[in-house]
C-alpha cells in the first residue's frame, strides 16, 4: 500500500520507494514519535498554555525536519503540527494531494495528554 490516502489508512501505515528500496512509513512515524518524545515531558506534564504553544509547535516541526533529512535527502518534506487544548470540542482536518503515488507519501502521528493533543503530519515529495 502506498501512502496515498490517510483517510483510508490508520496513522503511519504504508510504504514509499526511496532509491529503489521500500521505505516503510513506520520509520517516518517512528521518527515523528522520536521527535515528540524529545518534548513529550513538557507536553505530558504541561497544562495547555496559549503563550507556549507556538514554541512547542516550532520545536516539534524543526526537529521533525532535521530527523527526516537524516533518513533521506531525496525528498522535500512538509511537516504540519496542530496542538489543541482538550476541552471536548471536535476537530477535523483534511488534505488532498495530487502527486506520484509511486514516489511521494505521507504519515501522521497523534500525541494525547490530559490537557492537550498534538497531531503531526508529514508529506514527502520525491525530488530525484
PDB file of C-alpha atoms in Angstrom:
ATOM      1  CA  UNK A   1       0.000   0.000   0.000  1.00  0.00           C
ATOM      2  CA  UNK A   2       1.334   3.436  -0.934  1.00  0.00           C
ATOM      3  CA  UNK A   3       0.799   6.416   1.373  1.00  0.00           C
ATOM      4  CA  UNK A   4      -1.827   7.980  -0.801  1.00  0.00           C
ATOM      5  CA  UNK A   5      -4.929   8.128   1.319  1.00  0.00           C
ATOM      6  CA  UNK A   6      -4.651   8.882   5.024  1.00  0.00           C
ATOM      7  CA  UNK A   7      -8.417   8.849   5.421  1.00  0.00           C
ATOM      8  CA  UNK A   8      -8.456   5.174   4.437  1.00  0.00           C
ATOM      9  CA  UNK A   9      -5.374   4.142   6.419  1.00  0.00           C
ATOM     10  CA  UNK A  10      -4.504   4.181  10.112  1.00  0.00           C
ATOM     11  CA  UNK A  11      -1.833   6.615  11.268  1.00  0.00           C
ATOM     12  CA  UNK A  12       1.553   5.750   9.789  1.00  0.00           C
ATOM     13  CA  UNK A  13       0.539   2.827   7.563  1.00  0.00           C
ATOM     14  CA  UNK A  14       2.072   2.377   4.117  1.00  0.00           C
ATOM     15  CA  UNK A  15       5.258   2.232   2.120  1.00  0.00           C
ATOM     16  CA  UNK A  16       7.118   4.514  -0.228  1.00  0.00           C
ATOM     17  CA  UNK A  17      10.003   3.825  -2.604  1.00  0.00           C
ATOM     18  CA  UNK A  18      13.340   5.519  -1.832  1.00  0.00           C
ATOM     19  CA  UNK A  19      16.259   4.916  -4.229  1.00  0.00           C
ATOM     20  CA  UNK A  20      14.884   1.561  -5.342  1.00  0.00           C
ATOM     21  CA  UNK A  21      14.247   0.420  -1.763  1.00  0.00           C
ATOM     22  CA  UNK A  22      10.942   0.384   0.025  1.00  0.00           C
ATOM     23  CA  UNK A  23      10.824   2.997   2.720  1.00  0.00           C
ATOM     24  CA  UNK A  24       8.309   1.994   5.354  1.00  0.00           C
ATOM     25  CA  UNK A  25       6.146   4.781   6.712  1.00  0.00           C
ATOM     26  CA  UNK A  26       6.585   3.170  10.121  1.00  0.00           C
ATOM     27  CA  UNK A  27      10.135   4.569  10.007  1.00  0.00           C
ATOM     28  CA  UNK A  28       8.765   8.073   9.391  1.00  0.00           C
ATOM     29  CA  UNK A  29       6.123   7.599  12.086  1.00  0.00           C
ATOM     30  CA  UNK A  30       8.835   6.361  14.467  1.00  0.00           C
ATOM     31  CA  UNK A  31      10.852   9.483  13.626  1.00  0.00           C
ATOM     32  CA  UNK A  32       7.847  11.674  14.411  1.00  0.00           C
ATOM     33  CA  UNK A  33       7.363   9.790  17.701  1.00  0.00           C
ATOM     34  CA  UNK A  34      11.062  10.233  18.494  1.00  0.00           C
ATOM     35  CA  UNK A  35      10.713  13.979  17.989  1.00  0.00           C
ATOM     36  CA  UNK A  36       7.540  14.065  20.067  1.00  0.00           C
ATOM     37  CA  UNK A  37       9.418  12.231  22.845  1.00  0.00           C
ATOM     38  CA  UNK A  38      12.019  15.000  22.841  1.00  0.00           C
ATOM     39  CA  UNK A  39       9.341  17.409  24.021  1.00  0.00           C
ATOM     40  CA  UNK A  40       6.933  14.824  25.474  1.00  0.00           C
ATOM     41  CA  UNK A  41       7.911  15.512  29.068  1.00  0.00           C
ATOM     42  CA  UNK A  42       6.911  19.122  28.520  1.00  0.00           C
ATOM     43  CA  UNK A  43       3.722  18.278  26.640  1.00  0.00           C
ATOM     44  CA  UNK A  44       2.639  15.496  29.005  1.00  0.00           C
ATOM     45  CA  UNK A  45       3.068  17.439  32.227  1.00  0.00           C
ATOM     46  CA  UNK A  46       2.240  20.894  30.910  1.00  0.00           C
ATOM     47  CA  UNK A  47      -1.123  22.481  31.096  1.00  0.00           C
ATOM     48  CA  UNK A  48      -2.201  23.935  27.788  1.00  0.00           C
ATOM     49  CA  UNK A  49      -0.814  27.451  27.537  1.00  0.00           C
ATOM     50  CA  UNK A  50      -1.623  29.581  24.528  1.00  0.00           C
ATOM     51  CA  UNK A  51       1.591  31.550  25.142  1.00  0.00           C
ATOM     52  CA  UNK A  52       3.758  28.385  24.960  1.00  0.00           C
ATOM     53  CA  UNK A  53       2.075  26.559  22.072  1.00  0.00           C
ATOM     54  CA  UNK A  54       3.913  28.474  19.327  1.00  0.00           C
ATOM     55  CA  UNK A  55       7.280  27.475  20.827  1.00  0.00           C
ATOM     56  CA  UNK A  56       6.289  23.834  21.265  1.00  0.00           C
ATOM     57  CA  UNK A  57       4.930  23.769  17.718  1.00  0.00           C
ATOM     58  CA  UNK A  58       8.103  25.272  16.212  1.00  0.00           C
ATOM     59  CA  UNK A  59      10.324  22.858  18.184  1.00  0.00           C
ATOM     60  CA  UNK A  60       8.381  19.807  17.004  1.00  0.00           C
ATOM     61  CA  UNK A  61       8.354  20.901  13.355  1.00  0.00           C
ATOM     62  CA  UNK A  62      12.049  21.854  13.284  1.00  0.00           C
ATOM     63  CA  UNK A  63      13.089  18.595  14.974  1.00  0.00           C
ATOM     64  CA  UNK A  64      10.937  16.556  12.555  1.00  0.00           C
ATOM     65  CA  UNK A  65      12.523  18.201   9.515  1.00  0.00           C
ATOM     66  CA  UNK A  66      16.039  17.643  10.907  1.00  0.00           C
ATOM     67  CA  UNK A  67      15.373  13.943  11.639  1.00  0.00           C
ATOM     68  CA  UNK A  68      13.629  13.345   8.300  1.00  0.00           C
ATOM     69  CA  UNK A  69      16.569  14.834   6.405  1.00  0.00           C
ATOM     70  CA  UNK A  70      18.750  12.218   8.145  1.00  0.00           C
ATOM     71  CA  UNK A  71      16.544   9.437   6.713  1.00  0.00           C
ATOM     72  CA  UNK A  72      16.620  10.687   3.108  1.00  0.00           C
ATOM     73  CA  UNK A  73      17.581  13.870   1.314  1.00  0.00           C
ATOM     74  CA  UNK A  74      15.787  12.671  -1.839  1.00  0.00           C
ATOM     75  CA  UNK A  75      12.568  14.289  -0.629  1.00  0.00           C
ATOM     76  CA  UNK A  76      11.146  17.685   0.111  1.00  0.00           C
ATOM     77  CA  UNK A  77       9.290  17.416   3.400  1.00  0.00           C
ATOM     78  CA  UNK A  78       6.240  19.316   4.529  1.00  0.00           C
ATOM     79  CA  UNK A  79       5.551  19.000   8.250  1.00  0.00           C
ATOM     80  CA  UNK A  80       2.457  20.328   9.973  1.00  0.00           C
ATOM     81  CA  UNK A  81       1.707  20.266  13.674  1.00  0.00           C
ATOM     82  CA  UNK A  82      -1.554  21.146  15.361  1.00  0.00           C
ATOM     83  CA  UNK A  83      -1.613  21.490  19.148  1.00  0.00           C
ATOM     84  CA  UNK A  84      -5.101  21.654  20.592  1.00  0.00           C
ATOM     85  CA  UNK A  85      -6.410  22.225  24.074  1.00  0.00           C
ATOM     86  CA  UNK A  86      -8.522  19.294  25.280  1.00  0.00           C
ATOM     87  CA  UNK A  87     -11.824  20.955  26.073  1.00  0.00           C
ATOM     88  CA  UNK A  88     -14.196  18.459  24.475  1.00  0.00           C
ATOM     89  CA  UNK A  89     -14.542  20.314  21.182  1.00  0.00           C
ATOM     90  CA  UNK A  90     -14.353  18.346  17.984  1.00  0.00           C
ATOM     91  CA  UNK A  91     -11.552  18.797  15.489  1.00  0.00           C
ATOM     92  CA  UNK A  92     -11.461  17.714  11.880  1.00  0.00           C
ATOM     93  CA  UNK A  93      -8.838  18.451   9.286  1.00  0.00           C
ATOM     94  CA  UNK A  94      -8.437  17.094   5.795  1.00  0.00           C
ATOM     95  CA  UNK A  95      -5.964  17.286   2.981  1.00  0.00           C
ATOM     96  CA  UNK A  96      -5.874  16.379  -0.647  1.00  0.00           C
ATOM     97  CA  UNK A  97      -2.823  15.839  -2.787  1.00  0.00           C
ATOM     98  CA  UNK A  98      -2.007  15.494  -6.446  1.00  0.00           C
ATOM     99  CA  UNK A  99       1.236  13.575  -6.617  1.00  0.00           C
ATOM    100  CA  UNK A 100       3.081  10.493  -7.789  1.00  0.00           C
ATOM    101  CA  UNK A 101       1.707   7.602  -5.743  1.00  0.00           C
ATOM    102  CA  UNK A 102       4.815   5.550  -6.502  1.00  0.00           C
ATOM    103  CA  UNK A 103       7.280   8.074  -5.070  1.00  0.00           C
ATOM    104  CA  UNK A 104       5.513  10.515  -2.752  1.00  0.00           C
ATOM    105  CA  UNK A 105       3.810   9.845   0.555  1.00  0.00           C
ATOM    106  CA  UNK A 106       2.645  10.927   3.968  1.00  0.00           C
ATOM    107  CA  UNK A 107       2.499   9.767   7.570  1.00  0.00           C
ATOM    108  CA  UNK A 108       0.841  11.055  10.733  1.00  0.00           C
ATOM    109  CA  UNK A 109       1.251  10.793  14.479  1.00  0.00           C
ATOM    110  CA  UNK A 110      -1.096  11.820  17.281  1.00  0.00           C
ATOM    111  CA  UNK A 111       0.056  12.529  20.845  1.00  0.00           C
ATOM    112  CA  UNK A 112      -2.532  12.946  23.596  1.00  0.00           C
ATOM    113  CA  UNK A 113      -2.119  14.119  27.161  1.00  0.00           C
ATOM    114  CA  UNK A 114      -4.516  15.252  29.854  1.00  0.00           C
ATOM    115  CA  UNK A 115      -4.739  18.848  28.669  1.00  0.00           C
ATOM    116  CA  UNK A 116      -3.692  18.808  25.000  1.00  0.00           C
ATOM    117  CA  UNK A 117      -3.481  16.855  21.774  1.00  0.00           C
ATOM    118  CA  UNK A 118      -0.713  17.230  19.176  1.00  0.00           C
ATOM    119  CA  UNK A 119      -1.168  15.944  15.629  1.00  0.00           C
ATOM    120  CA  UNK A 120       1.871  15.856  13.339  1.00  0.00           C
ATOM    121  CA  UNK A 121       1.542  15.243   9.598  1.00  0.00           C
ATOM    122  CA  UNK A 122       4.466  14.658   7.248  1.00  0.00           C
ATOM    123  CA  UNK A 123       4.230  14.873   3.465  1.00  0.00           C
ATOM    124  CA  UNK A 124       7.237  13.624   1.481  1.00  0.00           C
ATOM    125  CA  UNK A 125       7.677  14.686  -2.155  1.00  0.00           C
ATOM    126  CA  UNK A 126      10.440  12.952  -4.089  1.00  0.00           C
ATOM    127  CA  UNK A 127      12.810  15.364  -5.854  1.00  0.00           C
ATOM    128  CA  UNK A 128      15.029  12.885  -7.754  1.00  0.00           C
TER     129      UNK A 128
END
